[in-house]
Coordinates of C-alpha atoms in Angstrom, one line a residue:
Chain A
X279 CA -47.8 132.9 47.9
X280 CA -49.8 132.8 51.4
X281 CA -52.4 135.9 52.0
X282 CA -52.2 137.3 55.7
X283 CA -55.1 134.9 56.7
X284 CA -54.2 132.1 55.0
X285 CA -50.9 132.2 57.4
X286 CA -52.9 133.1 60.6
X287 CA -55.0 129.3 59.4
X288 CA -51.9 127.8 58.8
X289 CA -50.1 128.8 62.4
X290 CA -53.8 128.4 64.6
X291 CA -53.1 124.3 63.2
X292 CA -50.0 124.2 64.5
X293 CA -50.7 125.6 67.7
X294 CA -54.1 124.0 68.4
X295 CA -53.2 120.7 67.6
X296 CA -53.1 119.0 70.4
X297 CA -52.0 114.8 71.5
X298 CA -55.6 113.4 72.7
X299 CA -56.3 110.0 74.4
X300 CA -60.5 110.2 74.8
X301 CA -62.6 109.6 71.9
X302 CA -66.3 109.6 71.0
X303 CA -67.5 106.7 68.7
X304 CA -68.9 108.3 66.1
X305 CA -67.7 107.4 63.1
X306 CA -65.0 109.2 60.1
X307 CA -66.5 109.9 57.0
X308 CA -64.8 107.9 54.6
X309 CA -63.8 111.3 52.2
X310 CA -62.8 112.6 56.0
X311 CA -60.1 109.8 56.3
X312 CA -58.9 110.1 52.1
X313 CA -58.1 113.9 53.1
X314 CA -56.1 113.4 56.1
X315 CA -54.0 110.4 54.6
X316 CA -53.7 112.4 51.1
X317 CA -52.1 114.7 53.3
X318 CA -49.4 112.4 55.1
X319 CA -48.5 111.2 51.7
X320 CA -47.4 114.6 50.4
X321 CA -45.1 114.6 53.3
X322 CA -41.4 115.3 52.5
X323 CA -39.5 111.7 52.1
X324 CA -35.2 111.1 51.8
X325 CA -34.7 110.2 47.8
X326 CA -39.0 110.6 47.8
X327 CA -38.8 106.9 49.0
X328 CA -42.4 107.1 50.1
X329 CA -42.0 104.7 52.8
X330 CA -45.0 104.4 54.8
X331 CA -47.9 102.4 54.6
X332 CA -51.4 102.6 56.5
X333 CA -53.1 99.7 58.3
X334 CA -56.5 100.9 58.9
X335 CA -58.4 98.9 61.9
X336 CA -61.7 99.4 62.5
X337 CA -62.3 96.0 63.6
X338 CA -63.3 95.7 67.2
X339 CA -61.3 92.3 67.8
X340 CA -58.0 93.6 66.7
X341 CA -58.6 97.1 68.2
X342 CA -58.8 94.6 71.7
X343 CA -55.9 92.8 70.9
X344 CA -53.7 96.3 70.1
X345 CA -55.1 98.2 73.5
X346 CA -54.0 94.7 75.4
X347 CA -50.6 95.3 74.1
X348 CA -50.5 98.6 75.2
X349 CA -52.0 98.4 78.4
X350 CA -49.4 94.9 79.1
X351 CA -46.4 97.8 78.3
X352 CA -48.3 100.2 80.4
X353 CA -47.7 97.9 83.0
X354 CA -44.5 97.1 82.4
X355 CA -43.2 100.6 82.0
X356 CA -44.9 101.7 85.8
X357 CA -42.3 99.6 87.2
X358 CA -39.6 102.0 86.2
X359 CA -41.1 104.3 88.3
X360 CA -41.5 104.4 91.5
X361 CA -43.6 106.0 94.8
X362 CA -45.4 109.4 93.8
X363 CA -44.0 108.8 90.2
X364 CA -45.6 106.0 89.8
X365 CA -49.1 106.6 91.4
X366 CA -49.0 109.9 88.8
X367 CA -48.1 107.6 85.7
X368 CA -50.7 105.3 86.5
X369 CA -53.6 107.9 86.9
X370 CA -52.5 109.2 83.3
X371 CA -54.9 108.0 80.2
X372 CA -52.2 107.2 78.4
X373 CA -54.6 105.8 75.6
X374 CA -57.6 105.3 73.6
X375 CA -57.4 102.5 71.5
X376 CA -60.6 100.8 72.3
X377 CA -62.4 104.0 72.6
X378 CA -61.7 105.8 69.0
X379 CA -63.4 104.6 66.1
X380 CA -60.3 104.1 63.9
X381 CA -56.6 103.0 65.1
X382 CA -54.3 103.8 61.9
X383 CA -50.9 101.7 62.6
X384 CA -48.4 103.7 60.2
X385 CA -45.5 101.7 59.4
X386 CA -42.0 102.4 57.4
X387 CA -40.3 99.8 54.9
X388 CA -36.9 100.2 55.0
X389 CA -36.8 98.2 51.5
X390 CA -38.8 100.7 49.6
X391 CA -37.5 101.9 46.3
X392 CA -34.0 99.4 46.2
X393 CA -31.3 99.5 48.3
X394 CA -29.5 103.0 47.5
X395 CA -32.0 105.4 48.5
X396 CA -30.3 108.7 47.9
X397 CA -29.9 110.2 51.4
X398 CA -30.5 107.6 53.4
X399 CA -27.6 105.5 51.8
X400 CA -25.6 108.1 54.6
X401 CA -28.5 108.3 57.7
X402 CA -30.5 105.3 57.2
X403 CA -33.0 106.6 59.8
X404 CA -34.1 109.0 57.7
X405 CA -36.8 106.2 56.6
X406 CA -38.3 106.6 59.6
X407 CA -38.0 110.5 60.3
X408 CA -39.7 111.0 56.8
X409 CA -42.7 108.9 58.3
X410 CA -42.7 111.0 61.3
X411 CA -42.9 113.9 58.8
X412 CA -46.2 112.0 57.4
X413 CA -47.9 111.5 60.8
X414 CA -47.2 115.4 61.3
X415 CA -48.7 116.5 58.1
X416 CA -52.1 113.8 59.4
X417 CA -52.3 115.3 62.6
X418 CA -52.2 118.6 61.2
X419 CA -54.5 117.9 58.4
X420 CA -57.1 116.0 61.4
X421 CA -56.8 118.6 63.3
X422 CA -58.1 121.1 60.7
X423 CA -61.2 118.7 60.2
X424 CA -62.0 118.8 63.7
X425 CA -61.2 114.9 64.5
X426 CA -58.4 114.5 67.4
X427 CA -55.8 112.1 67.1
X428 CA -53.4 110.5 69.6
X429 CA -49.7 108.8 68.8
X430 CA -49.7 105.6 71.1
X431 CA -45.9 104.4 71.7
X432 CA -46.4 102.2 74.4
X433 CA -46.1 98.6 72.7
X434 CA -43.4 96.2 72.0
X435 CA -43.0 96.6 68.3
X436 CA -43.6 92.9 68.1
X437 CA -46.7 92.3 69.6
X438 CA -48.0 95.0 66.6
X439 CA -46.4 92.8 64.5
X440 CA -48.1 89.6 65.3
X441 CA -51.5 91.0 65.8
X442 CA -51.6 92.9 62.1
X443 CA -49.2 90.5 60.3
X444 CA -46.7 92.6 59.7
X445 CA -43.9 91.4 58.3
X446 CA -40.2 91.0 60.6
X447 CA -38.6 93.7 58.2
X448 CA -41.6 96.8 58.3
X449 CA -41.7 99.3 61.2
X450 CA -44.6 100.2 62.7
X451 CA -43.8 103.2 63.6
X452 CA -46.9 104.6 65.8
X453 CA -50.0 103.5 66.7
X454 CA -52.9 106.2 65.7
X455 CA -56.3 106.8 67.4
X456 CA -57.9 109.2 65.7
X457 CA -61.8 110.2 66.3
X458 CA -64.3 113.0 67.8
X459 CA -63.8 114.3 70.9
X460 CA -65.6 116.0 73.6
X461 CA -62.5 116.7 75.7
X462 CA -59.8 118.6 73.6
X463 CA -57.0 120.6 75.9
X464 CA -55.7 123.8 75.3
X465 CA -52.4 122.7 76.5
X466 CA -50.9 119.3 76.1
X467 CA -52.3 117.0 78.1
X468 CA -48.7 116.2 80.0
X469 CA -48.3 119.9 80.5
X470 CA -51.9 119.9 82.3
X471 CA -50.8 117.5 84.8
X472 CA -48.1 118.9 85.7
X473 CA -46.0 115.7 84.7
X474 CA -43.4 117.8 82.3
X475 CA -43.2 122.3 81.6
X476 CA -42.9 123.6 78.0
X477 CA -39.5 125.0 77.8
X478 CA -38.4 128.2 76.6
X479 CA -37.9 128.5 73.0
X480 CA -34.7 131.1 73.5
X481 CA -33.3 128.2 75.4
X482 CA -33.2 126.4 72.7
X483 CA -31.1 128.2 69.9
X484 CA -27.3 128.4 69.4
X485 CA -26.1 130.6 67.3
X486 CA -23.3 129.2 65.2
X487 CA -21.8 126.7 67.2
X488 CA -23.2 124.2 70.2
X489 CA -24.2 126.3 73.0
X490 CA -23.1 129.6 71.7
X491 CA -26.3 132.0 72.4
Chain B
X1254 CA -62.9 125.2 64.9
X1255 CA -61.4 125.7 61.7
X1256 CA -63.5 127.4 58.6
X1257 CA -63.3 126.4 55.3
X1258 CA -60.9 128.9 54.0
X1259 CA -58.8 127.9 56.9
X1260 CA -58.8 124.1 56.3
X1261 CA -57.8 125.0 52.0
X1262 CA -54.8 127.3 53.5
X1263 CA -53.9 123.9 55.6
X1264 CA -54.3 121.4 53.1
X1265 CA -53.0 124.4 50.5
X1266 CA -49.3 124.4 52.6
X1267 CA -49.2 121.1 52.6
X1268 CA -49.5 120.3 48.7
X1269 CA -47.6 123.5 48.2
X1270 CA -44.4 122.2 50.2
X1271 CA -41.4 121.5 48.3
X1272 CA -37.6 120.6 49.4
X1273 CA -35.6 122.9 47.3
X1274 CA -31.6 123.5 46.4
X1275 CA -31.3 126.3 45.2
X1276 CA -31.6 129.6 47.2
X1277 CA -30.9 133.8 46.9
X1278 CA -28.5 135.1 48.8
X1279 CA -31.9 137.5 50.1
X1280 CA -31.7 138.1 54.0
X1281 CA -35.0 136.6 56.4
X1282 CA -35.9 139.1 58.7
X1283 CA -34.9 137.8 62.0
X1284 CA -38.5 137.7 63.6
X1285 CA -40.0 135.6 60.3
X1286 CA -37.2 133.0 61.9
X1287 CA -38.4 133.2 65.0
X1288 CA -41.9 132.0 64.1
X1289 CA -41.0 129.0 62.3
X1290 CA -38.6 128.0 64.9
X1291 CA -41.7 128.6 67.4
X1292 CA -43.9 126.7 64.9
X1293 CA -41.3 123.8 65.2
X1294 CA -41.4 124.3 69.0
X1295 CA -44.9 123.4 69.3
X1296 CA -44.5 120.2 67.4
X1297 CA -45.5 116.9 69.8
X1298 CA -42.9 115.4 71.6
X1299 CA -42.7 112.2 73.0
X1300 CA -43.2 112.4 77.2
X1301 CA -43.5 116.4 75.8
X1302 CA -39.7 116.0 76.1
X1303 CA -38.7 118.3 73.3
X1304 CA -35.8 117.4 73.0
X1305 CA -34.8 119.6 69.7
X1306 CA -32.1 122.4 69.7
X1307 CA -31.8 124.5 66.7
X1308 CA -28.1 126.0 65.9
X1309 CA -28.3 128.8 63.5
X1310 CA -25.3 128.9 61.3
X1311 CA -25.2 132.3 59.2
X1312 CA -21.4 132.1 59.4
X1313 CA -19.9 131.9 56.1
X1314 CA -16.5 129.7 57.1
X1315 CA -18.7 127.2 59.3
X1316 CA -21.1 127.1 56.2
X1317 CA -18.1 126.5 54.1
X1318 CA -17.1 123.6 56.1
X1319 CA -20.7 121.9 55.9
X1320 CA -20.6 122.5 52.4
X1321 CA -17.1 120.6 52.3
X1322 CA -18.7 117.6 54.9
X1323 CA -21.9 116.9 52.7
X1324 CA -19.9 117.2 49.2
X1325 CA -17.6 114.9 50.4
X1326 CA -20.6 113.0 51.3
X1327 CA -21.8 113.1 48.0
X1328 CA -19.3 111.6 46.2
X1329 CA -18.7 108.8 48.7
X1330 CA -22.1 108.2 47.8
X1331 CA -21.7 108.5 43.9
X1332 CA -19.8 105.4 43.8
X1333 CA -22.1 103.1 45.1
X1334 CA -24.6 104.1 41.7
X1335 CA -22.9 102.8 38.6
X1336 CA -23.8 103.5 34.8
X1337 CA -26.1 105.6 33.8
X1338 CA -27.6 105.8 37.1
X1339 CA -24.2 107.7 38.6
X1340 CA -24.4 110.1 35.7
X1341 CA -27.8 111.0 36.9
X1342 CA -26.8 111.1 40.2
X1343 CA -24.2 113.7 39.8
X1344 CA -26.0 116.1 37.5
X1345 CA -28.7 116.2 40.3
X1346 CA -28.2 119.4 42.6
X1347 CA -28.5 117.9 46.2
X1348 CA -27.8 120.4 48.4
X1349 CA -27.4 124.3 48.4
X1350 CA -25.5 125.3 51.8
X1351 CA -23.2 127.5 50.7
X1352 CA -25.9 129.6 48.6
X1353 CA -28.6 130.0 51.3
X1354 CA -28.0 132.9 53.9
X1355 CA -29.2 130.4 56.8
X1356 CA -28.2 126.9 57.7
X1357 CA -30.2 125.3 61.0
X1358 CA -28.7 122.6 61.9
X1359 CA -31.8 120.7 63.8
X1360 CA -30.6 118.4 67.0
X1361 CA -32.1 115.7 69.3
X1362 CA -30.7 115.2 72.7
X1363 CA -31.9 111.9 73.7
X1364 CA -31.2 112.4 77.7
X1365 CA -33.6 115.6 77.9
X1366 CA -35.8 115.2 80.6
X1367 CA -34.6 112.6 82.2
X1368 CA -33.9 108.1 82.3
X1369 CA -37.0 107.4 82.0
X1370 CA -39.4 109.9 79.4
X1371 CA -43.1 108.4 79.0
X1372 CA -43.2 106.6 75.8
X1373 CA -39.5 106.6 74.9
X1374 CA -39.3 104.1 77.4
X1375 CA -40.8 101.3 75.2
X1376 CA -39.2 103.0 71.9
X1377 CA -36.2 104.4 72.3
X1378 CA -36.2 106.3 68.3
X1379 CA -39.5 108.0 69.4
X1380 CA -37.0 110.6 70.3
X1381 CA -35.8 111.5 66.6
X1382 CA -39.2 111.1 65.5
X1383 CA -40.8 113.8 67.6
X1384 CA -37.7 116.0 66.0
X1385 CA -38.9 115.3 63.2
X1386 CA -42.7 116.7 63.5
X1387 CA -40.9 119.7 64.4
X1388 CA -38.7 119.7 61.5
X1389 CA -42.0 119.3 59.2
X1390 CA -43.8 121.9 61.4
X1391 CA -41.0 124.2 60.4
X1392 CA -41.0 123.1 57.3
X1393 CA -44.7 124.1 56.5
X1394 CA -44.7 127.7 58.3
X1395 CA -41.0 128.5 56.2
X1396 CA -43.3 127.7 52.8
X1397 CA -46.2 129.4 54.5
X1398 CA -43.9 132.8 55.0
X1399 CA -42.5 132.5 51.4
X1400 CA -39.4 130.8 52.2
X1401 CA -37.7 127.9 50.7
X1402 CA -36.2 125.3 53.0
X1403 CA -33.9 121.9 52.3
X1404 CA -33.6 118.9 54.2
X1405 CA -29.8 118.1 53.7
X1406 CA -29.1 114.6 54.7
X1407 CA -25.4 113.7 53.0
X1408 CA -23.3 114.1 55.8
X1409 CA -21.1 112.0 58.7
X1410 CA -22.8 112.6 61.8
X1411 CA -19.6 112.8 63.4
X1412 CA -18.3 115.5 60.6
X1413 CA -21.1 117.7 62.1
X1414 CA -20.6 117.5 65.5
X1415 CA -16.9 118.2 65.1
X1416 CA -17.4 121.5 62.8
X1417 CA -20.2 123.1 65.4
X1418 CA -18.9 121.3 68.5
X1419 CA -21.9 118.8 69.0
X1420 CA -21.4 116.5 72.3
X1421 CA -21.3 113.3 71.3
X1422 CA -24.3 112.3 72.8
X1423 CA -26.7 114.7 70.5
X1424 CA -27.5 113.6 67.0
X1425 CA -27.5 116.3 64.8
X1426 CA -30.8 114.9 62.8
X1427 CA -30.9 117.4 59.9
X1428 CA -29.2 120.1 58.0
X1429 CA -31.6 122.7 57.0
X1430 CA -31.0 125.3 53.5
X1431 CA -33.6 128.1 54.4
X1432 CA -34.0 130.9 52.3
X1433 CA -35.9 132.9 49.3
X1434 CA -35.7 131.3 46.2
X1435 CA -36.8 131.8 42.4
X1436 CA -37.3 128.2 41.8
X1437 CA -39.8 126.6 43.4
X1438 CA -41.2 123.9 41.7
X1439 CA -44.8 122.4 41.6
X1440 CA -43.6 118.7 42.0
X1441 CA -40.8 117.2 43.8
X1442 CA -37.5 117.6 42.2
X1443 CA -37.0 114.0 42.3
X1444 CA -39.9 113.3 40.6
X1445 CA -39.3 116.1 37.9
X1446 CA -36.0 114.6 37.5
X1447 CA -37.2 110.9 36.7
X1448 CA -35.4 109.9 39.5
X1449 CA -38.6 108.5 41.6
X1450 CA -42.2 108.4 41.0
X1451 CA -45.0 109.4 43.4
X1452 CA -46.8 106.2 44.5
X1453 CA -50.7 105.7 44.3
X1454 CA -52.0 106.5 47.7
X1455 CA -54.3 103.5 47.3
X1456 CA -51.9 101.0 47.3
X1457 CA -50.0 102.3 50.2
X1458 CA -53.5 101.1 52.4
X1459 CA -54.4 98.1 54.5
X1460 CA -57.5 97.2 56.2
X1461 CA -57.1 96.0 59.4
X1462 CA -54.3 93.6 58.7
X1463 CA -50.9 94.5 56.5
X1464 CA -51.9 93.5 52.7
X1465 CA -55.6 92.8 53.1
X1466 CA -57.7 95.3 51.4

């Protein structure tokens, strides 16, 4: 059971967590980085598959290599948009990759644990929600030791692949900054610049059926 | 900042978190349901796109009819073990629908916000994963507030969307037990079941390249 302030901890987490993109460079403790990985690997996982695996880089050559692969689908992606769309996307940080200390690429193996996995013999996806679960239970756990951490998606899953040797059948499924800050939001960072609005919860909920409030 | 009784409730939830079948028939006041869904809410979204709806099914006949789609599921499913292995299979208790007093069945709705959401753009899945965090958000406020919550995954997605009238364009990512329970286990029932076994952590870690350690 959870005491009264033991909840209040558990909510303040959840809500103060926040999706950062500027880092300082001083360095994790190396106990500091045990925690927050111990945590992702108690997340939930379909048939407890356990899918995930951390690639840890901290080496300043392949942290270059993995920001120019974002910033080349940074690029790529402003081309979707277009006038004061675009101007706005391009004035976004929309990473930090050369900036933190650490870049964690979290991948799923599909393989893991045979070929029947119970549960995701019916949703094979699930492989790769239950990672998702394991990046939420890091950021969470990061959070609570004061570090930021941001979830970089802009990449073409096989530039990741060539520049950590990953092989064709693993997903890398985000890439991680994670550091110190100086510059942690309130809100998300999105929300600040006015590019998207938090939508109401009570919007949300259906009671029953689809769309039934 | 977080204290250090805060960061042992954090990492406390997070250990403490179990996926469990077997529920009381007990009531949840309506407002501790509110905070979890809130809790999922404030999970990161890709873009901030938040692109989950949460359908609360407390109706006994739609429950019925889950019950019906993810047994049917299960013996589909059955036939693919053979031996000893199928035995097992069906002696394990995989889902408890019809016993908890609250099914959320947790959606993601890949067009929200638009053609062309930041991030999504480059990885389309990024979607599902962000409903995900918010799944595991929920996840760890339910066990924070006592409850007991299951991740049902043995179902046809297109069995759900016909029994709550799902568009077809939603995925309906997870069926969700929640309720009070008086078995919660300290380990996951898989693993207390023989059925898997909880990987070392330190295996599961690269350094800067995938198998280099």
């Amino acid at each position: 059971m959870f005491t009264k302030e033991e909840k209040e901890a558990i909510y303040k987490v959840i809500y103060h967590r926040r999706d950062i993109r500027s880092f300082l460079s001083t360095p994790i403790p190396e106990n500091t980085i045990h925690k927050i990985l111990n945590a992702a690997h108690h997340a939930p996982s379909v048939g407890f598959m356990q899918p995930w695996n951390f690639i840890l880089v901290s080496s300043n050559e392949i942290k270059e290599k993995l920001a120019w692969a974002a910033d080349k689908e940074r690029r790529a992606l402003a081309i979707h948009y277009e006038g004061e769309k675009e101007t706005k996307f391009l004035s976004l940080k929309v990473e930090g990759l050369k900036e933190s200390p650490l870049t964690i690429c979290v991948t799923c193996d599909p393989t893991r644990g045979g070929s029947h996995i119970l549960g995701r013999n019916s949703i094979p996806e699930t492989d790769a929600l239950s990672t998702a679960c394991a990046i939420q239970n890091m950021w969470l756990a990061a959070s609570a030791e004061g570090l930021a951490m941001g979830w970089v998606s802009f990449y073409k899953k096989n530039d990741i692949r060539d520049i950590l040797e990953i092989p064709p059948h693993i997903e890398p499924i985000a890439l991680i900054s994670i550091g110190y800050t100086d510059d942690y939001p309130e809100k998300p960072i999105l929300e600040l610049a006015d590019w998207e609005k938090r939508r109401s919860l009570d919007n949300l909920i259906f009671q029953n059926k689809w769309g039934e409030n």
